[in-house]
XYZ file of C-alpha atoms in Angstrom:
775
model
C 156.788 140.281 156.267
C 159.342 139.622 152.961
C 158.781 141.847 149.788
C 157.337 139.999 146.924
C 159.383 139.584 143.575
C 158.637 141.486 140.749
C 157.764 139.628 137.520
C 157.254 140.811 133.542
C 155.339 139.517 130.992
C 157.366 141.410 128.193
C 161.073 141.790 128.501
C 161.436 144.598 125.726
C 160.356 147.589 128.113
C 162.669 146.041 130.970
C 165.790 146.081 128.576
C 164.917 149.488 127.369
C 164.874 150.815 131.042
C 168.147 148.908 131.868
C 169.866 150.014 128.934
C 168.349 154.095 129.819
C 169.617 153.642 133.585
C 171.375 156.730 134.514
C 174.049 154.795 136.144
C 175.855 151.840 136.756
C 174.421 151.015 140.183
C 170.744 151.542 138.702
C 171.758 149.678 135.683
C 172.576 146.401 137.950
C 169.686 147.348 140.327
C 167.346 146.782 137.321
C 169.143 144.045 135.465
C 169.407 141.495 138.576
C 165.595 141.259 139.197
C 165.109 140.894 135.471
C 167.675 137.853 135.308
C 166.618 136.316 138.392
C 162.969 136.683 136.953
C 164.129 135.253 133.526
C 165.941 132.346 135.430
C 163.090 131.397 137.823
C 160.570 131.495 135.196
C 163.174 129.675 132.620
C 162.836 132.644 130.215
C 166.298 133.106 129.522
C 165.948 132.933 125.735
C 163.220 135.551 125.763
C 165.156 138.030 127.581
C 168.255 137.176 125.525
C 166.023 138.064 122.198
C 164.847 141.192 123.663
C 168.499 142.415 124.041
C 169.181 141.261 120.474
C 166.044 143.125 119.205
C 167.369 146.117 121.052
C 170.734 146.079 119.557
C 169.132 145.255 115.889
C 166.568 148.603 116.544
C 169.634 150.512 117.718
C 171.628 149.580 114.705
C 168.928 150.018 112.166
C 169.002 153.831 114.191
C 172.710 154.170 113.663
C 172.385 152.965 109.784
C 169.987 155.906 109.450
C 171.578 158.295 111.095
C 175.003 157.194 109.083
C 173.471 157.620 105.992
C 172.454 160.847 106.871
C 175.344 162.241 108.970
C 178.023 160.549 108.162
C 180.723 161.656 110.316
C 178.503 161.766 113.504
C 177.797 157.899 112.271
C 181.146 157.077 112.044
C 181.361 158.649 115.297
C 178.476 156.972 116.453
C 179.812 153.633 114.934
C 182.943 154.076 116.874
C 180.870 154.546 120.058
C 178.914 151.975 119.279
C 181.586 149.740 118.763
C 182.953 150.379 122.192
C 179.287 150.074 123.359
C 179.273 146.877 121.767
C 182.626 145.784 123.366
C 180.808 146.924 126.491
C 177.850 145.001 125.706
C 180.026 141.943 124.732
C 181.606 142.091 127.791
C 178.678 143.061 130.126
C 177.060 140.161 128.406
C 179.823 137.837 129.448
C 179.651 139.511 133.014
C 175.884 138.795 132.990
C 176.367 135.390 131.894
C 178.828 134.685 134.636
C 176.285 136.589 136.858
C 173.364 134.105 135.783
C 175.376 131.204 136.594
C 176.781 132.387 139.489
C 173.186 133.494 140.599
C 171.635 130.291 139.399
C 174.384 128.099 141.473
C 173.467 130.210 144.439
C 169.590 129.878 143.653
C 170.212 126.432 143.880
C 172.198 126.354 146.913
C 169.396 128.825 148.641
C 166.917 126.327 147.753
C 168.946 123.446 149.326
C 169.223 125.389 152.297
C 165.865 126.369 152.238
C 164.564 122.801 151.776
C 166.844 122.043 154.736
C 165.658 124.947 156.815
C 162.217 123.582 156.046
C 163.376 120.046 157.027
C 164.874 121.314 160.083
C 161.596 123.098 161.025
C 159.984 119.881 160.891
C 162.256 117.558 162.813
C 162.277 120.717 165.529
C 158.316 120.649 165.624
C 158.757 117.023 165.900
C 161.101 117.168 168.577
C 158.834 119.900 170.640
C 155.848 117.377 170.006
C 157.609 114.380 171.227
C 159.061 116.595 174.160
C 155.411 117.534 175.390
C 154.284 114.305 175.181
C 156.839 112.956 176.903
C 156.404 115.682 179.841
C 153.161 114.649 179.904
C 153.834 111.010 180.147
C 156.279 112.056 182.695
C 153.957 113.472 184.760
C 151.833 110.707 184.807
C 154.389 108.419 185.610
C 155.778 110.860 188.305
C 152.382 110.657 190.077
C 152.544 106.749 189.468
C 155.507 106.441 191.608
C 154.718 109.165 193.908
C 151.473 106.843 194.696
C 153.920 103.783 195.197
C 156.320 105.625 196.903
C 153.698 106.537 199.587
C 152.470 102.916 199.655
C 156.137 102.129 200.666
C 156.171 104.542 203.221
C 152.842 103.457 204.687
C 151.036 106.260 203.855
C 148.088 104.491 202.527
C 145.556 107.682 202.626
C 147.737 109.648 200.817
C 148.782 107.352 198.536
C 144.891 106.619 197.165
C 144.260 110.464 197.432
C 147.627 110.562 194.911
C 145.843 107.948 192.881
C 142.596 110.062 192.897
C 144.200 112.998 191.669
C 146.107 111.368 189.077
C 142.933 110.147 187.376
C 141.104 113.003 187.879
C 143.674 115.401 186.379
C 145.672 113.426 184.091
C 144.402 110.057 182.910
C 140.557 110.641 182.745
C 140.991 113.722 180.490
C 143.685 111.747 178.397
C 141.470 108.900 177.697
C 138.504 110.971 176.738
C 140.753 112.108 173.888
C 141.467 109.087 171.737
C 143.831 111.111 169.478
C 145.803 111.958 172.335
C 149.542 110.589 172.051
C 149.409 109.609 175.819
C 146.218 107.607 175.424
C 147.661 104.412 175.135
C 149.776 104.710 178.438
C 146.919 106.529 180.384
C 144.327 103.593 179.328
C 147.079 101.206 180.643
C 147.614 102.975 183.796
C 143.857 103.611 184.468
C 143.431 99.567 184.001
C 146.081 99.397 186.634
C 144.278 101.420 189.121
C 142.375 98.502 190.564
C 145.261 96.433 190.990
C 147.141 99.265 192.661
C 144.194 99.791 195.388
C 144.010 96.519 196.068
C 147.925 96.178 196.988
C 147.261 99.129 199.434
C 144.264 97.555 200.887
C 146.420 94.329 201.183
C 149.188 96.553 202.468
C 146.938 97.840 205.051
C 145.655 94.929 206.595
C 148.911 93.403 206.754
C 150.033 96.189 209.155
C 146.664 95.791 210.981
C 147.238 91.944 211.303
C 150.737 92.549 212.673
C 148.585 95.374 215.154
C 146.000 92.686 215.881
C 149.124 90.348 217.119
C 150.772 92.774 218.958
C 147.418 93.408 220.898
C 146.606 90.014 221.734
C 150.397 89.562 223.167
C 149.912 92.800 225.124
C 146.513 92.059 226.463
C 147.374 90.554 229.468
C 150.413 92.875 230.270
C 147.644 95.444 229.836
C 145.260 93.493 232.057
C 148.026 93.089 234.788
C 148.827 97.199 234.748
C 145.044 97.896 234.689
C 144.806 95.651 237.976
C 147.574 97.277 239.365
C 145.957 100.766 238.907
C 143.227 99.263 240.939
C 145.354 98.372 243.532
C 147.140 101.774 243.880
C 143.427 103.383 243.841
C 142.408 101.242 246.577
C 145.640 102.130 248.441
C 144.652 105.737 247.948
C 141.253 105.487 249.064
C 141.956 103.536 251.820
C 144.479 106.199 253.193
C 141.694 109.330 252.501
C 139.158 106.990 254.729
C 141.718 107.146 257.336
C 141.957 110.617 257.465
C 138.277 111.214 256.910
C 136.132 108.176 258.450
C 133.203 109.574 256.066
C 134.661 108.500 252.987
C 134.729 104.774 254.452
C 130.914 105.058 253.109
C 132.021 104.953 249.827
C 133.280 102.242 247.748
C 135.725 102.092 244.604
C 134.277 103.524 241.554
C 131.690 105.303 243.328
C 131.195 109.184 242.302
C 133.192 110.379 245.478
C 136.038 108.199 245.045
C 136.099 108.796 241.157
C 136.435 112.814 242.172
C 138.974 112.322 244.579
C 140.999 110.319 242.446
C 140.755 112.402 239.308
C 144.299 113.981 240.015
C 146.104 110.664 240.019
C 145.238 110.031 236.507
C 146.927 106.986 235.200
C 146.815 105.826 231.156
C 146.797 101.815 231.512
C 147.053 102.091 227.493
C 150.202 104.389 227.251
C 152.777 104.382 229.740
C 156.248 103.504 230.319
C 155.620 99.360 230.573
C 153.004 99.073 227.620
C 152.168 101.390 225.064
C 148.952 100.225 222.410
C 149.542 102.343 219.464
C 146.335 102.646 217.384
C 147.969 104.309 214.284
C 147.707 101.307 212.353
C 143.930 100.970 212.953
C 143.316 104.642 212.081
C 145.333 103.972 208.853
C 143.158 100.838 207.883
C 139.796 102.827 208.745
C 140.833 105.908 206.520
C 141.793 103.532 203.673
C 138.844 101.654 203.499
C 136.592 104.941 203.993
C 138.584 106.260 200.748
C 137.941 103.223 199.326
C 134.405 103.009 200.004
C 134.973 99.640 202.042
C 134.283 100.792 205.581
C 130.891 98.481 206.127
C 133.458 95.259 204.866
C 136.270 96.672 207.088
C 134.240 96.581 209.921
C 132.655 93.079 210.108
C 136.444 91.760 208.880
C 137.684 93.725 212.160
C 134.950 92.078 214.271
C 135.531 88.587 213.046
C 139.048 89.157 213.790
C 138.432 90.291 217.091
C 135.923 87.406 218.019
C 138.470 84.852 216.749
C 140.909 86.233 219.288
C 138.184 86.474 221.699
C 138.188 82.748 221.260
C 141.947 82.255 221.606
C 142.214 83.868 225.028
C 139.394 81.790 226.574
C 140.210 78.463 227.894
C 137.993 75.310 226.863
C 135.100 74.331 228.920
C 136.998 71.088 229.859
C 140.058 72.802 231.031
C 140.332 72.685 234.673
C 142.191 75.997 235.627
C 143.122 75.025 239.511
C 144.783 71.926 238.478
C 147.851 73.273 239.850
C 146.394 73.972 243.164
C 147.149 77.968 242.591
C 145.453 80.624 241.289
C 147.650 81.726 238.704
C 145.892 80.290 235.492
C 142.781 82.154 237.089
C 144.935 85.304 237.264
C 145.892 84.974 233.757
C 142.693 84.588 232.431
C 140.925 87.584 234.256
C 144.171 89.441 232.760
C 143.572 89.003 229.445
C 139.809 89.146 229.575
C 140.430 92.499 230.903
C 143.292 93.860 228.638
C 141.202 92.652 225.416
C 137.984 94.480 226.906
C 140.141 97.741 227.745
C 141.371 97.675 224.185
C 137.333 97.096 222.932
C 136.525 100.198 225.077
C 139.338 102.388 223.892
C 138.704 101.286 220.197
C 134.989 102.448 221.066
C 136.144 105.639 221.822
C 138.468 106.420 219.283
C 136.777 104.558 216.226
C 133.233 104.529 216.841
C 132.613 103.974 213.232
C 133.730 100.695 213.545
C 132.980 99.290 216.850
C 129.717 100.376 218.807
C 128.994 99.950 222.383
C 126.171 97.015 221.518
C 129.085 95.198 219.807
C 131.826 95.417 222.891
C 129.100 94.173 225.254
C 128.176 91.310 223.498
C 131.741 90.316 223.345
C 132.038 91.339 227.423
C 128.786 89.209 228.263
C 130.319 86.120 225.946
C 133.577 86.493 227.597
C 131.675 86.590 231.353
C 129.636 83.860 230.595
C 132.774 81.582 229.452
C 134.892 82.424 232.047
C 131.933 81.928 234.887
C 131.272 78.445 233.380
C 134.872 77.647 233.254
C 135.644 79.013 236.901
C 132.169 77.092 238.141
C 133.126 73.567 236.875
C 136.834 74.063 237.957
C 135.652 75.117 241.408
C 134.137 71.500 241.936
C 137.940 70.260 242.319
C 138.752 72.926 244.739
C 138.956 72.165 248.556
C 141.296 74.431 249.622
C 139.354 77.505 251.463
C 142.688 79.325 251.452
C 142.467 79.082 247.713
C 138.986 79.935 247.238
C 139.773 83.196 249.347
C 142.310 84.129 247.029
C 139.686 83.221 243.795
C 137.408 85.497 245.521
C 139.972 88.641 245.806
C 141.045 87.823 242.007
C 137.659 87.957 240.943
C 136.996 91.182 243.129
C 139.922 92.854 241.561
C 138.741 91.738 238.254
C 135.373 93.638 239.038
C 136.412 96.725 240.365
C 138.728 97.302 237.501
C 136.309 96.621 234.484
C 133.575 98.594 236.482
C 135.917 101.593 236.206
C 136.288 101.220 232.319
C 131.874 101.285 232.464
C 131.198 97.562 231.916
C 128.410 95.807 233.329
C 129.936 93.445 236.248
C 126.232 92.115 237.404
C 126.886 88.604 236.138
C 130.090 88.422 238.007
C 128.684 90.015 241.016
C 126.174 87.116 240.809
C 128.678 84.735 240.573
C 130.273 85.873 243.800
C 127.374 84.002 245.554
C 128.605 80.602 243.886
C 132.143 81.541 245.212
C 130.304 82.544 249.032
C 128.495 78.837 248.827
C 131.356 76.928 247.922
C 133.444 78.803 250.597
C 130.632 78.109 253.104
C 130.767 74.694 252.405
C 134.693 74.269 252.470
C 134.220 75.901 256.154
C 131.513 73.374 257.034
C 133.873 70.325 256.065
C 136.674 71.391 257.703
C 135.152 72.964 260.668
C 132.843 69.855 260.985
C 136.420 67.704 261.210
C 137.705 70.018 263.600
C 134.870 69.664 265.860
C 134.438 65.736 265.192
C 138.040 65.546 266.487
C 137.423 67.994 269.443
C 134.469 65.980 270.514
C 136.281 62.499 270.112
C 139.296 63.377 272.425
C 137.399 64.973 274.844
C 137.087 63.342 278.241
C 134.048 64.975 279.456
C 135.606 66.028 282.572
C 134.818 69.805 284.407
C 137.594 71.809 283.467
C 139.955 72.932 286.439
C 141.369 76.670 286.500
C 144.259 77.059 288.693
C 145.067 80.583 288.432
C 143.341 83.762 287.539
C 145.117 84.050 284.227
C 143.877 80.652 283.091
C 140.038 81.796 283.896
C 140.502 85.084 281.948
C 141.853 83.148 279.042
C 139.168 80.721 279.027
C 136.629 83.468 279.754
C 138.342 85.418 276.598
C 137.930 82.866 274.021
C 134.394 81.438 274.877
C 130.965 83.017 275.950
C 131.039 81.782 279.362
C 129.631 84.329 281.853
C 129.945 83.245 285.723
C 127.284 84.306 287.866
C 129.729 84.961 290.186
C 131.810 88.129 290.527
C 135.267 87.460 289.356
C 136.766 89.161 292.579
C 134.698 86.845 294.367
C 136.310 83.506 292.700
C 138.776 81.195 294.659
C 141.359 79.594 292.668
C 141.748 76.594 292.146
C 137.860 76.225 290.773
C 136.469 74.101 288.560
C 134.113 75.274 285.742
C 130.837 73.822 284.583
C 132.305 72.357 281.514
C 135.010 70.318 279.869
C 138.006 71.517 277.566
C 135.684 70.675 274.687
C 133.703 74.163 275.090
C 136.512 76.432 274.491
C 138.032 74.836 272.080
C 134.688 74.668 269.859
C 134.310 78.167 271.096
C 137.923 79.348 269.438
C 137.063 77.162 266.171
C 133.415 78.871 266.078
C 135.650 82.061 266.388
C 137.690 81.336 263.742
C 134.884 80.211 261.506
C 133.080 83.682 261.869
C 136.118 85.679 261.649
C 137.008 83.616 257.893
C 133.196 84.474 256.860
C 133.395 87.918 257.835
C 136.814 88.566 255.875
C 135.739 86.482 253.131
C 132.337 88.389 252.932
C 133.701 92.082 253.871
C 137.128 92.951 251.933
C 136.253 93.635 248.214
C 133.218 91.724 248.333
C 130.755 92.981 245.455
C 127.551 91.714 246.888
C 126.364 93.891 249.805
C 123.310 92.039 250.579
C 125.063 89.001 250.888
C 127.476 90.708 253.464
C 124.648 92.291 255.162
C 122.586 89.099 255.874
C 125.621 87.247 257.021
C 126.728 90.063 259.530
C 122.545 90.035 260.571
C 122.791 86.326 261.326
C 123.445 84.871 265.112
C 126.064 82.291 265.515
C 123.547 79.511 265.881
C 121.603 80.898 262.827
C 124.992 80.522 260.759
C 126.157 77.428 261.607
C 122.207 76.130 260.843
C 122.218 77.304 257.352
C 125.767 75.810 256.853
C 124.444 72.429 257.988
C 120.968 72.887 256.486
C 122.673 73.299 253.176
C 124.839 70.245 253.390
C 121.470 68.339 254.725
C 119.436 69.090 251.771
C 122.135 68.509 249.149
C 122.640 64.936 250.539
C 119.575 63.762 252.436
C 121.550 60.966 253.877
C 120.366 59.791 257.146
C 123.450 58.271 258.599
C 125.379 61.494 257.307
C 122.373 63.448 259.145
C 122.880 61.459 262.325
C 126.436 62.300 262.505
C 125.956 66.075 261.923
C 123.207 66.122 264.646
C 125.176 64.337 266.975
C 127.987 66.496 266.546
C 126.060 69.662 267.284
C 124.690 68.168 270.488
C 128.193 67.257 271.297
C 129.132 70.697 271.033
C 125.955 71.579 273.138
C 124.084 73.462 270.058
C 121.211 72.065 271.101
C 118.791 74.787 269.091
C 120.979 74.318 266.274
C 120.606 70.371 266.289
C 116.741 71.041 266.718
C 116.286 73.744 264.356
C 118.483 71.269 261.577
C 115.611 68.824 262.025
C 112.957 71.284 262.238
C 113.960 73.141 259.263
C 114.702 70.166 256.986
C 111.107 68.646 257.860
C 109.655 71.919 257.034
C 111.258 72.319 253.493
C 110.437 68.675 252.950
C 106.556 69.375 253.506
C 107.008 72.582 251.274
C 108.480 70.242 248.522
C 105.787 68.130 248.799
C 103.056 70.441 248.875
C 104.602 72.397 246.243
C 105.414 69.825 243.312
C 103.191 66.946 244.509
C 104.137 64.248 246.517
C 107.964 63.177 247.033
C 109.368 60.121 248.929
C 112.183 60.874 250.698
C 113.994 58.223 252.821
C 115.504 60.409 255.501
C 112.031 61.674 256.897
C 111.895 58.696 259.499
C 115.816 59.436 259.964
C 114.850 62.939 261.138
C 112.367 61.935 263.466
C 114.502 59.438 264.866
C 117.209 61.835 265.321
C 115.089 64.506 266.843
C 114.536 62.169 269.641
C 117.635 61.069 269.937
C 118.787 64.379 270.092
C 115.934 65.094 273.164
C 117.750 61.850 274.747
C 121.332 63.247 274.106
C 120.632 66.445 275.594
C 119.330 64.656 278.737
C 122.352 62.396 278.781
C 124.934 65.364 278.420
C 123.358 67.579 280.938
C 123.153 64.725 283.580
C 126.369 63.653 282.674
C 127.612 67.165 283.871
C 125.946 67.104 286.859
C 127.613 63.724 287.714
C 130.946 65.286 286.898
C 129.991 67.925 289.485
C 128.736 65.801 292.336
C 131.382 63.314 292.100
C 133.953 66.397 292.619
C 131.758 66.865 295.990
C 134.427 65.559 298.315
C 132.202 65.826 301.534
C 134.164 65.538 304.879
C 131.346 63.590 306.716
C 133.455 63.731 310.093
C 134.077 66.847 309.857
C 135.478 68.862 313.093
C 134.235 71.985 312.388
C 130.646 73.463 311.024
C 130.901 74.683 306.932
C 130.917 78.156 306.579
C 129.653 78.185 302.940
C 128.120 76.497 300.397
C 130.230 73.869 298.673
C 132.000 74.737 295.557
C 130.424 72.309 293.457
C 126.926 73.101 294.665
C 127.867 76.556 293.169
C 129.318 75.438 290.180
C 126.237 72.941 289.411
C 123.497 75.443 289.996
C 125.624 78.189 287.877
C 125.893 75.581 285.165
C 122.171 74.610 285.159
C 121.437 78.512 284.998
C 124.034 79.302 282.102
C 122.831 76.342 280.103
C 119.129 77.401 280.157
C 119.818 80.969 279.601
C 122.221 80.471 276.911
C 122.775 77.117 275.079
C 119.128 75.831 275.439
C 117.564 79.430 275.488
C 116.190 78.883 271.760
C 114.475 75.591 272.615
C 110.508 75.055 272.763
C 109.639 75.945 276.645
C 108.262 72.137 277.185
C 111.858 70.857 276.295
C 113.537 72.999 278.662
C 111.199 72.196 281.325
C 111.710 68.696 281.022
C 115.449 69.003 280.955
C 115.214 70.958 284.346
C 112.953 68.508 285.541
C 114.798 65.586 284.988
C 118.345 67.268 285.788
C 117.204 68.462 289.200
C 115.753 64.970 289.717
C 118.814 63.203 288.731
C 120.986 65.809 290.710
C 118.973 65.093 294.010
C 119.373 61.388 293.238
C 123.217 61.992 292.767
C 123.597 63.914 296.202
C 121.522 61.518 297.938
C 123.631 58.999 296.941
C 126.430 60.314 298.301
C 125.905 59.640 302.216
C 124.817 56.069 301.341
C 128.002 55.349 299.623
C 129.619 52.338 301.288
C 132.488 53.876 301.844
C 130.872 56.575 304.405
C 131.066 54.747 307.629
C 130.394 57.453 309.900
C 128.407 61.002 309.348
C 128.582 63.157 312.445
C 126.562 66.716 312.311
C 129.049 68.696 310.898
C 129.052 66.505 307.669
C 125.173 66.577 307.720
C 125.271 70.453 308.167
C 127.504 70.863 305.188
C 125.146 68.719 302.942
C 122.342 70.335 304.480
C 123.673 73.880 303.467
C 124.124 72.693 299.930
C 120.478 71.551 299.864
C 119.509 74.682 301.076
C 121.299 76.492 298.211
C 119.680 74.309 295.772
C 116.150 74.535 296.760
C 116.762 78.408 296.919
C 118.146 78.221 293.221
C 114.966 75.979 292.517
C 112.990 78.448 294.006
C 113.688 81.401 291.724
C 113.061 79.480 288.610
C 109.887 79.524 286.529
C 107.417 77.086 287.510
C 109.291 76.340 290.628
C 106.321 75.007 292.164
C 106.656 71.778 289.966
C 110.342 71.760 290.057
C 110.622 71.894 293.614
C 108.757 68.149 293.785
C 112.117 66.701 292.722
C 113.874 68.074 296.004
C 110.938 66.466 298.447
C 113.385 63.382 299.261
C 116.142 64.908 298.852
C 114.943 67.604 301.560
C 113.123 65.140 303.864
C 116.268 62.846 304.298
C 118.582 65.708 305.027
C 115.892 66.636 307.588
C 115.785 63.138 308.981
C 119.177 63.390 309.371
C 118.954 66.197 311.362
C 116.483 65.280 313.535
C 117.469 64.199 317.100
C 114.402 61.878 317.635
C 115.579 58.874 315.186
C 112.224 56.985 316.682
C 109.958 59.241 314.606
C 111.063 57.672 311.274
C 109.896 54.420 312.909
C 106.500 55.517 313.800
C 104.478 55.156 310.566
C 102.113 58.287 311.122
C 104.734 60.556 311.983
C 106.905 59.248 309.221
C 104.388 59.787 306.755
C 103.677 63.328 307.671
C 107.430 64.525 308.310
C 109.524 61.758 306.176
C 106.855 60.385 303.553
C 109.183 60.695 300.602
C 112.284 59.144 302.368
C 112.574 55.683 301.034
C 112.289 53.181 303.567
C 115.270 51.011 303.205
C 117.613 54.157 303.044
C 116.395 56.002 306.081
C 117.444 53.026 308.652
C 120.940 52.829 306.740
C 121.762 56.880 307.243
C 120.548 56.747 310.738
C 122.759 53.922 311.261
C 126.068 56.219 310.271
C 124.802 59.185 312.311
C 127.135 59.612 315.337
C 127.048 62.617 317.820
C 130.659 62.307 318.258
C 132.937 65.201 316.664
C 136.805 64.107 316.551
C 139.006 66.885 317.450
C 140.816 68.703 314.391
C 143.327 66.967 312.480
C 146.625 68.544 311.375
C 146.641 67.890 307.513
C 148.149 70.026 304.376
C 145.953 72.362 302.726
C 144.014 71.084 299.514
C 145.469 67.499 300.558
C 142.009 66.123 299.059
C 142.101 68.343 295.800
C 141.566 65.974 293.044
C 144.298 66.089 290.221
C 141.321 66.198 287.746
C 140.898 70.036 288.934
C 144.455 70.476 286.913
C 143.902 72.575 283.702
C 143.245 70.566 280.465
């Protein structure tokens, strides 16, 4: 701390002390402060007066001394003179020194003022520097926030703005006298705009992500389908090694356990990558802004719009091109969209809930089913329908593995099944009609064992005679229509089984189909068509086709089931007038009549192949081929084709068939072409009649049926009797030949001869009809 300058109220004492100073240095030391004080206080005159007064006092002393001590006085005067001279000189020096000090004091004052000014400027500079530093901190924080926005680090940018507010802006604004107040206030007012910029930027990035996801959805679905197909192959190979695994389908717990080591990420792989970073950034940003609810609503709205974009319009025919490419693209888009939704739920459950995703899924399934079902109306290609079913099955398996409910799509497969059944019914109905219309209704001749085996393999024909006993060539009890229809029916069933077994996701339908017999399946197909149309003319054609195919049971069941359904509809919903009712009844009668006609026609064809040698040179050794075939035919048709008919219908058919066969056989020897009949010819016919009688005797209700053979048996007996006169004796004829026609008996007796010609050498099988050739 600087020492305080000394001041004097009276310079008299100071002057005395100065004059009496012991040395020159003390003299100056005491003189300078006094001069400085006099100069500072502007009392130079007072100091000079004190010095003059001191000098006068000393002169008075000197005079006094001079009067008393003259010599001493003179000495003193001389000394005083010197002192005066010294004083004058000293005074001059003092004045000079005073002027110098005054000049120095003024300079010092100027320097001090300059120093004071400099210190003020320095303080101002310091204050400004501090203010600028604080401002720079604020600006750097602002710039940092905008730099983070530029780098798309939106969450960090919001955190930076929050720190800026808490650490700089709010404290500064609270102090209204702060130098940065205006800057802080201006920046504070710009914070909402910055936050809006961040929100818009993050939504812009999210919109790009939405576009990317939409463009990659179909590829994602395609990859997911491929992954499912790979899983199918792996499961198939495992089932080949371990048959027990055949009991477990895709997506079953067992299959998932076995396949867990082959995990494949359909979202992130070499072919396709879906980056959810923009979604996470948007979520975190809106969370920081306190706008999660708003973001959730906007996100849901956008995804609904994207869902609408991938779904076709209800009027669009997705099969217009005749292929399944549009359907496959639709299913891939739906799958990709739904997979992304599931992935979003797992990664960001705060914006997508399972309920939201399931609602979107149900909406897409409903729209897809509606579009596919409408487009199916234009599909007439069964092969295309198989592809459609396979695509939907693949779609179902894929989406089931992602936890989606596939009940709706599973149920829709029933629609595909019924559509497929309708197409097959239409296709095979046309095939059956063509087969029937081009058939010649002639018995099928077989020349070799290989030909016979081929027919047996493709039909359900079972020969009563062991194969090793067959003699070729032979004639089968049906025309070529039967094996051709069997082939078509087998193809029909095989296609049904293929359609319903492989990847068909409704086991109830599969089991129901597999449990059906051949006639039941055909009945269902036809009945469905009948119920839909109820057209009497159409029904007549269908029933006629079934009858021609010898599906007599099916023909009757069709008519009976339609009548039952009609009665059920009437009782359930009140009286309903159906124009087809009378047609059903008429067609039922027509069906029975047609069955009689067809059976009799077969009998005619077989009897026409008899080729009896009425003048044979040797007696027969065995029953004729035609008779064996005839009895076998009757047995087969009753035990297979007509097995399901009502008992009374079957009895009528047997009764009519045996009566017709007897008349047909009886007409053989009565033919005008037969001129003579020797005993060997009669024996051959008798052997065949005996075989037929034995067959009839083994049938149910044989007593009644054998009556149809009475005339034939008595006619043969007449031809074998030695006394022909018995026929002309009424009493004997009534007893032994009462059923023989009175006109036919004499004709046959006239043709009988007891002469047996010598055997002629003829080529083997010379009389074998060309009709026995394989058709």
